[in-house]
Coordinates of N, CA and C in Angstrom, one line a residue:
M24 N 45.4 -24.5 -106.2 CA 44.6 -23.2 -105.7 C 43.2 -23.6 -106.4
E25 N 42.1 -22.9 -105.6 CA 40.5 -23.0 -106.2 C 40.4 -21.9 -107.1
D26 N 39.9 -22.4 -107.9 CA 39.7 -21.8 -109.1 C 38.5 -20.9 -109.1
D27 N 37.6 -21.0 -108.4 CA 36.3 -20.5 -107.8 C 36.2 -19.6 -106.7
I28 N 36.9 -18.5 -106.8 CA 36.9 -17.9 -105.6 C 35.9 -17.4 -105.1
P29 N 34.7 -16.6 -105.9 CA 33.5 -16.2 -105.4 C 32.7 -17.2 -104.8
R30 N 32.8 -18.4 -105.2 CA 32.1 -19.4 -104.3 C 32.5 -19.5 -103.0
Q31 N 33.7 -19.4 -102.6 CA 34.0 -19.8 -101.5 C 34.0 -18.4 -100.4
G32 N 33.4 -17.5 -101.1 CA 33.2 -15.8 -100.3 C 32.4 -16.2 -98.9
K33 N 31.3 -16.8 -99.0 CA 30.3 -17.1 -98.2 C 30.2 -18.3 -97.4
A34 N 31.3 -19.0 -97.5 CA 31.5 -20.9 -97.2 C 31.8 -20.6 -95.6
E35 N 31.3 -21.5 -94.9 CA 32.1 -21.5 -93.5 C 32.8 -22.7 -93.4
Y36 N 33.9 -22.4 -92.8 CA 35.4 -23.6 -92.7 C 35.1 -24.0 -91.4
V37 N 35.3 -25.2 -91.2 CA 35.5 -25.7 -89.7 C 36.5 -26.6 -89.7
L38 N 37.5 -26.2 -89.1 CA 38.6 -27.1 -88.9 C 39.2 -27.5 -87.5
N39 N 38.8 -29.2 -87.3 CA 38.7 -29.8 -86.2 C 39.9 -30.8 -86.1
G40 N 40.6 -31.0 -87.5 CA 41.8 -32.0 -87.5 C 41.1 -33.1 -88.0
P41 N 42.1 -34.2 -88.2 CA 41.8 -35.4 -89.0 C 40.9 -36.2 -87.8
E42 N 40.5 -35.9 -86.9 CA 39.7 -36.7 -86.1 C 39.0 -35.5 -85.1
N43 N 37.8 -35.8 -85.1 CA 37.0 -34.9 -84.4 C 37.5 -35.1 -82.6
I44 N 37.3 -33.9 -81.8 CA 37.7 -33.9 -80.5 C 36.6 -33.0 -79.8
S45 N 36.7 -33.4 -78.7 CA 35.8 -32.6 -77.8 C 36.3 -31.9 -76.8
G46 N 35.7 -31.2 -76.1 CA 36.3 -30.2 -74.9 C 36.6 -31.0 -73.9
R47 N 35.8 -32.1 -73.8 CA 36.3 -33.3 -72.6 C 37.5 -34.1 -72.9
Q48 N 37.6 -34.3 -74.2 CA 38.8 -34.9 -74.6 C 40.2 -34.2 -74.7
I49 N 40.0 -33.0 -74.9 CA 41.2 -32.0 -75.0 C 41.5 -31.9 -73.3
T50 N 40.5 -31.9 -72.4 CA 40.9 -31.5 -71.0 C 41.4 -33.0 -70.5
D51 N 40.8 -34.1 -71.1 CA 41.5 -35.4 -70.7 C 43.2 -35.4 -71.2
L52 N 43.4 -34.9 -72.4 CA 44.8 -34.8 -72.9 C 45.7 -34.1 -71.9
V53 N 45.5 -33.0 -71.5 CA 45.8 -31.8 -70.6 C 46.2 -32.4 -69.3
K54 N 44.9 -33.0 -68.8 CA 45.1 -33.6 -67.2 C 46.1 -34.8 -67.3
H55 N 46.0 -35.7 -68.2 CA 46.9 -36.8 -68.4 C 48.4 -36.3 -68.3
E56 N 48.7 -35.1 -68.9 CA 50.2 -34.6 -68.9 C 50.5 -33.6 -67.6
I57 N 49.7 -33.3 -67.2 CA 49.8 -32.5 -65.6 C 49.4 -33.1 -64.7
G58 N 48.6 -34.1 -64.8 CA 47.9 -34.9 -63.8 C 46.9 -34.3 -62.6
T59 N 46.4 -33.2 -63.2 CA 45.4 -32.5 -62.5 C 44.5 -31.4 -63.6
K60 N 43.4 -31.3 -62.9 CA 42.4 -30.0 -63.6 C 43.0 -29.0 -62.7
D61 N 44.2 -28.1 -63.6 CA 44.7 -26.8 -63.1 C 43.7 -25.6 -63.5
V62 N 43.3 -24.9 -62.8 CA 42.8 -23.4 -62.9 C 43.3 -22.4 -62.2
S63 N 44.5 -22.7 -61.6 CA 45.4 -21.5 -61.2 C 45.5 -20.3 -61.9
W64 N 45.9 -20.8 -63.1 CA 45.9 -19.1 -63.8 C 44.9 -18.4 -64.0
V65 N 43.7 -18.7 -63.6 CA 42.6 -17.7 -63.3 C 43.0 -16.6 -62.7
E66 N 43.7 -17.0 -61.4 CA 44.1 -16.0 -60.3 C 44.9 -15.0 -60.7
Y67 N 45.8 -15.4 -61.5 CA 47.0 -14.6 -62.3 C 46.4 -13.6 -63.3
V68 N 45.6 -14.1 -64.1 CA 44.8 -13.4 -64.9 C 44.1 -12.6 -64.2
A69 N 43.0 -12.9 -63.2 CA 42.5 -11.8 -62.4 C 42.9 -10.8 -61.7
A70 N 44.5 -11.2 -61.4 CA 45.2 -9.9 -60.8 C 45.8 -9.1 -61.8
Q71 N 46.2 -9.6 -62.7 CA 46.7 -8.5 -63.9 C 45.5 -7.9 -64.8
S72 N 44.3 -7.9 -64.5 CA 43.1 -7.5 -65.5 C 42.7 -6.0 -64.8
S73 N 42.4 -5.4 -65.9 CA 41.5 -4.1 -65.3 C 40.1 -4.3 -65.2
E74 N 39.7 -5.5 -65.6 CA 38.2 -6.0 -65.6 C 37.8 -6.3 -63.8
P75 N 36.7 -6.1 -63.5 CA 36.2 -6.5 -62.1 C 36.8 -7.9 -61.8
K76 N 37.6 -8.2 -60.7 CA 38.3 -9.6 -60.4 C 37.0 -10.4 -60.3
S77 N 35.8 -10.1 -60.0 CA 34.9 -11.3 -59.7 C 34.2 -11.6 -61.0
I78 N 34.5 -10.9 -61.8 CA 34.1 -11.2 -63.4 C 34.9 -12.4 -63.9
I79 N 36.2 -11.8 -64.0 CA 37.1 -12.6 -64.3 C 37.5 -14.1 -63.6
S80 N 37.1 -13.9 -62.2 CA 37.5 -15.0 -61.5 C 36.3 -16.0 -61.7
S81 N 35.2 -15.6 -62.3 CA 34.4 -16.7 -62.8 C 34.6 -17.4 -63.9
L82 N 35.9 -17.0 -64.5 CA 36.4 -17.9 -65.5 C 36.5 -19.9 -64.9
R83 N 37.0 -19.7 -63.7 CA 37.5 -20.5 -63.0 C 36.2 -21.7 -62.7
F84 N 35.1 -21.2 -63.1 CA 33.9 -22.1 -63.0 C 33.4 -22.4 -64.7
A85 N 33.9 -21.6 -65.3 CA 33.4 -22.0 -66.8 C 34.3 -23.2 -67.5
Q86 N 35.1 -23.7 -66.7 CA 36.0 -24.8 -67.0 C 35.2 -26.1 -66.7
V87 N 34.4 -25.8 -65.8 CA 33.4 -26.9 -65.7 C 32.3 -27.6 -67.0
T88 N 31.9 -26.5 -67.8 CA 31.6 -27.2 -69.0 C 32.4 -27.7 -70.0
T89 N 33.5 -27.3 -70.0 CA 34.7 -28.2 -70.7 C 34.7 -29.6 -70.0
W90 N 35.0 -29.8 -68.9 CA 35.1 -30.8 -68.0 C 34.2 -31.8 -68.2
E91 N 32.8 -31.4 -68.4 CA 31.8 -32.1 -68.8 C 31.8 -32.5 -70.0
G92 N 32.3 -32.2 -70.8 CA 32.0 -32.6 -72.2 C 31.0 -31.7 -73.0
K93 N 30.7 -30.7 -72.2 CA 29.4 -30.1 -72.8 C 29.5 -28.9 -74.1
C94 N 31.0 -28.6 -74.3 CA 31.3 -27.6 -75.5 C 31.0 -28.5 -76.4
T95 N 30.5 -27.5 -77.8 CA 30.3 -28.0 -79.0 C 31.2 -28.5 -79.6
S96 N 31.4 -29.6 -80.3 CA 32.4 -30.0 -81.4 C 32.0 -30.2 -82.8
Y97 N 32.4 -29.4 -83.8 CA 32.0 -29.8 -85.1 C 32.8 -30.6 -85.8
T98 N 32.4 -31.4 -86.8 CA 33.2 -31.8 -87.5 C 34.0 -30.9 -88.8
T99 N 35.3 -31.3 -89.0 CA 36.1 -30.6 -90.1 C 34.8 -30.5 -91.4
S100 N 34.8 -29.1 -91.9 CA 34.1 -29.3 -93.1 C 34.6 -30.2 -94.4
Q101 N 33.7 -30.4 -95.3 CA 34.0 -31.1 -96.2 C 35.0 -30.3 -97.2
E102 N 34.9 -28.8 -97.2 CA 35.6 -27.8 -97.9 C 37.0 -28.1 -97.7
V103 N 37.1 -28.1 -96.2 CA 38.6 -28.1 -95.6 C 39.0 -29.1 -95.9
L104 N 38.4 -30.4 -95.4 CA 38.9 -31.8 -96.2 C 39.5 -32.0 -97.7
R105 N 38.4 -31.6 -98.3 CA 38.9 -31.1 -99.8 C 40.0 -30.5 -100.3
L106 N 40.1 -29.3 -99.8 CA 41.5 -28.2 -100.0 C 42.5 -28.8 -99.6
A107 N 42.7 -29.1 -98.4 CA 43.8 -29.6 -97.3 C 43.5 -29.9 -96.2
A108 N 43.2 -31.6 -96.1 CA 42.9 -32.2 -95.1 C 44.1 -32.1 -94.1
P109 N 43.8 -31.9 -92.9 CA 44.7 -32.2 -91.5 C 45.1 -33.3 -91.6
K110 N 46.4 -33.7 -91.2 CA 46.8 -35.0 -90.9 C 47.6 -35.2 -89.7
V111 N 47.8 -34.3 -88.6 CA 47.9 -34.4 -87.5 C 46.9 -34.4 -86.4
T112 N 47.0 -35.2 -85.5 CA 45.8 -35.6 -84.4 C 46.0 -34.4 -83.7
P113 N 44.9 -34.1 -83.0 CA 45.2 -33.1 -81.7 C 45.9 -33.7 -80.5
A114 N 45.9 -35.1 -80.2 CA 47.0 -35.8 -79.2 C 48.4 -35.6 -79.6
T115 N 48.6 -35.8 -81.1 CA 50.2 -35.9 -81.5 C 50.5 -34.1 -81.3
Y116 N 49.8 -33.1 -81.7 CA 50.0 -32.1 -82.0 C 50.3 -31.1 -80.8
F117 N 49.4 -31.8 -79.5 CA 49.8 -31.3 -78.1 C 50.9 -31.7 -77.9
K118 N 51.1 -32.8 -78.1 CA 52.6 -33.5 -77.2 C 53.6 -32.6 -77.9
T119 N 53.4 -32.5 -79.3 CA 54.7 -31.9 -79.9 C 54.8 -30.3 -79.1
M120 N 53.7 -30.0 -78.9 CA 53.9 -28.4 -78.6 C 54.5 -28.4 -76.8
L121 N 54.2 -29.6 -76.3 CA 54.9 -29.4 -75.0 C 56.4 -29.8 -75.2
Q122 N 56.8 -30.6 -76.2 CA 58.3 -30.7 -76.6 C 59.1 -29.7 -76.7
N123 N 58.2 -28.8 -77.3 CA 58.9 -27.4 -77.7 C 58.9 -26.7 -76.8

């Protein structure tokens, strides 16, 4: 346990895993498993939402930013690595989730 709790009060912690992963890499993991870039879920969400359909449907185009690898990826902060470094890679965790 950390003895100096007040020091942690304003700290910023970033947890990305034992290796950094970008939006493009996440998309590639999913695409590899399902064989396509599927955004069909947007239509379901739009139909269920009380928000204007045009706004919810715009999510379909927001995915392009991820596919192009333009989403920011931050390195896991040194504080997290010092306290409890993650041991499972994103790819391993994703495959485990699919099996369960």
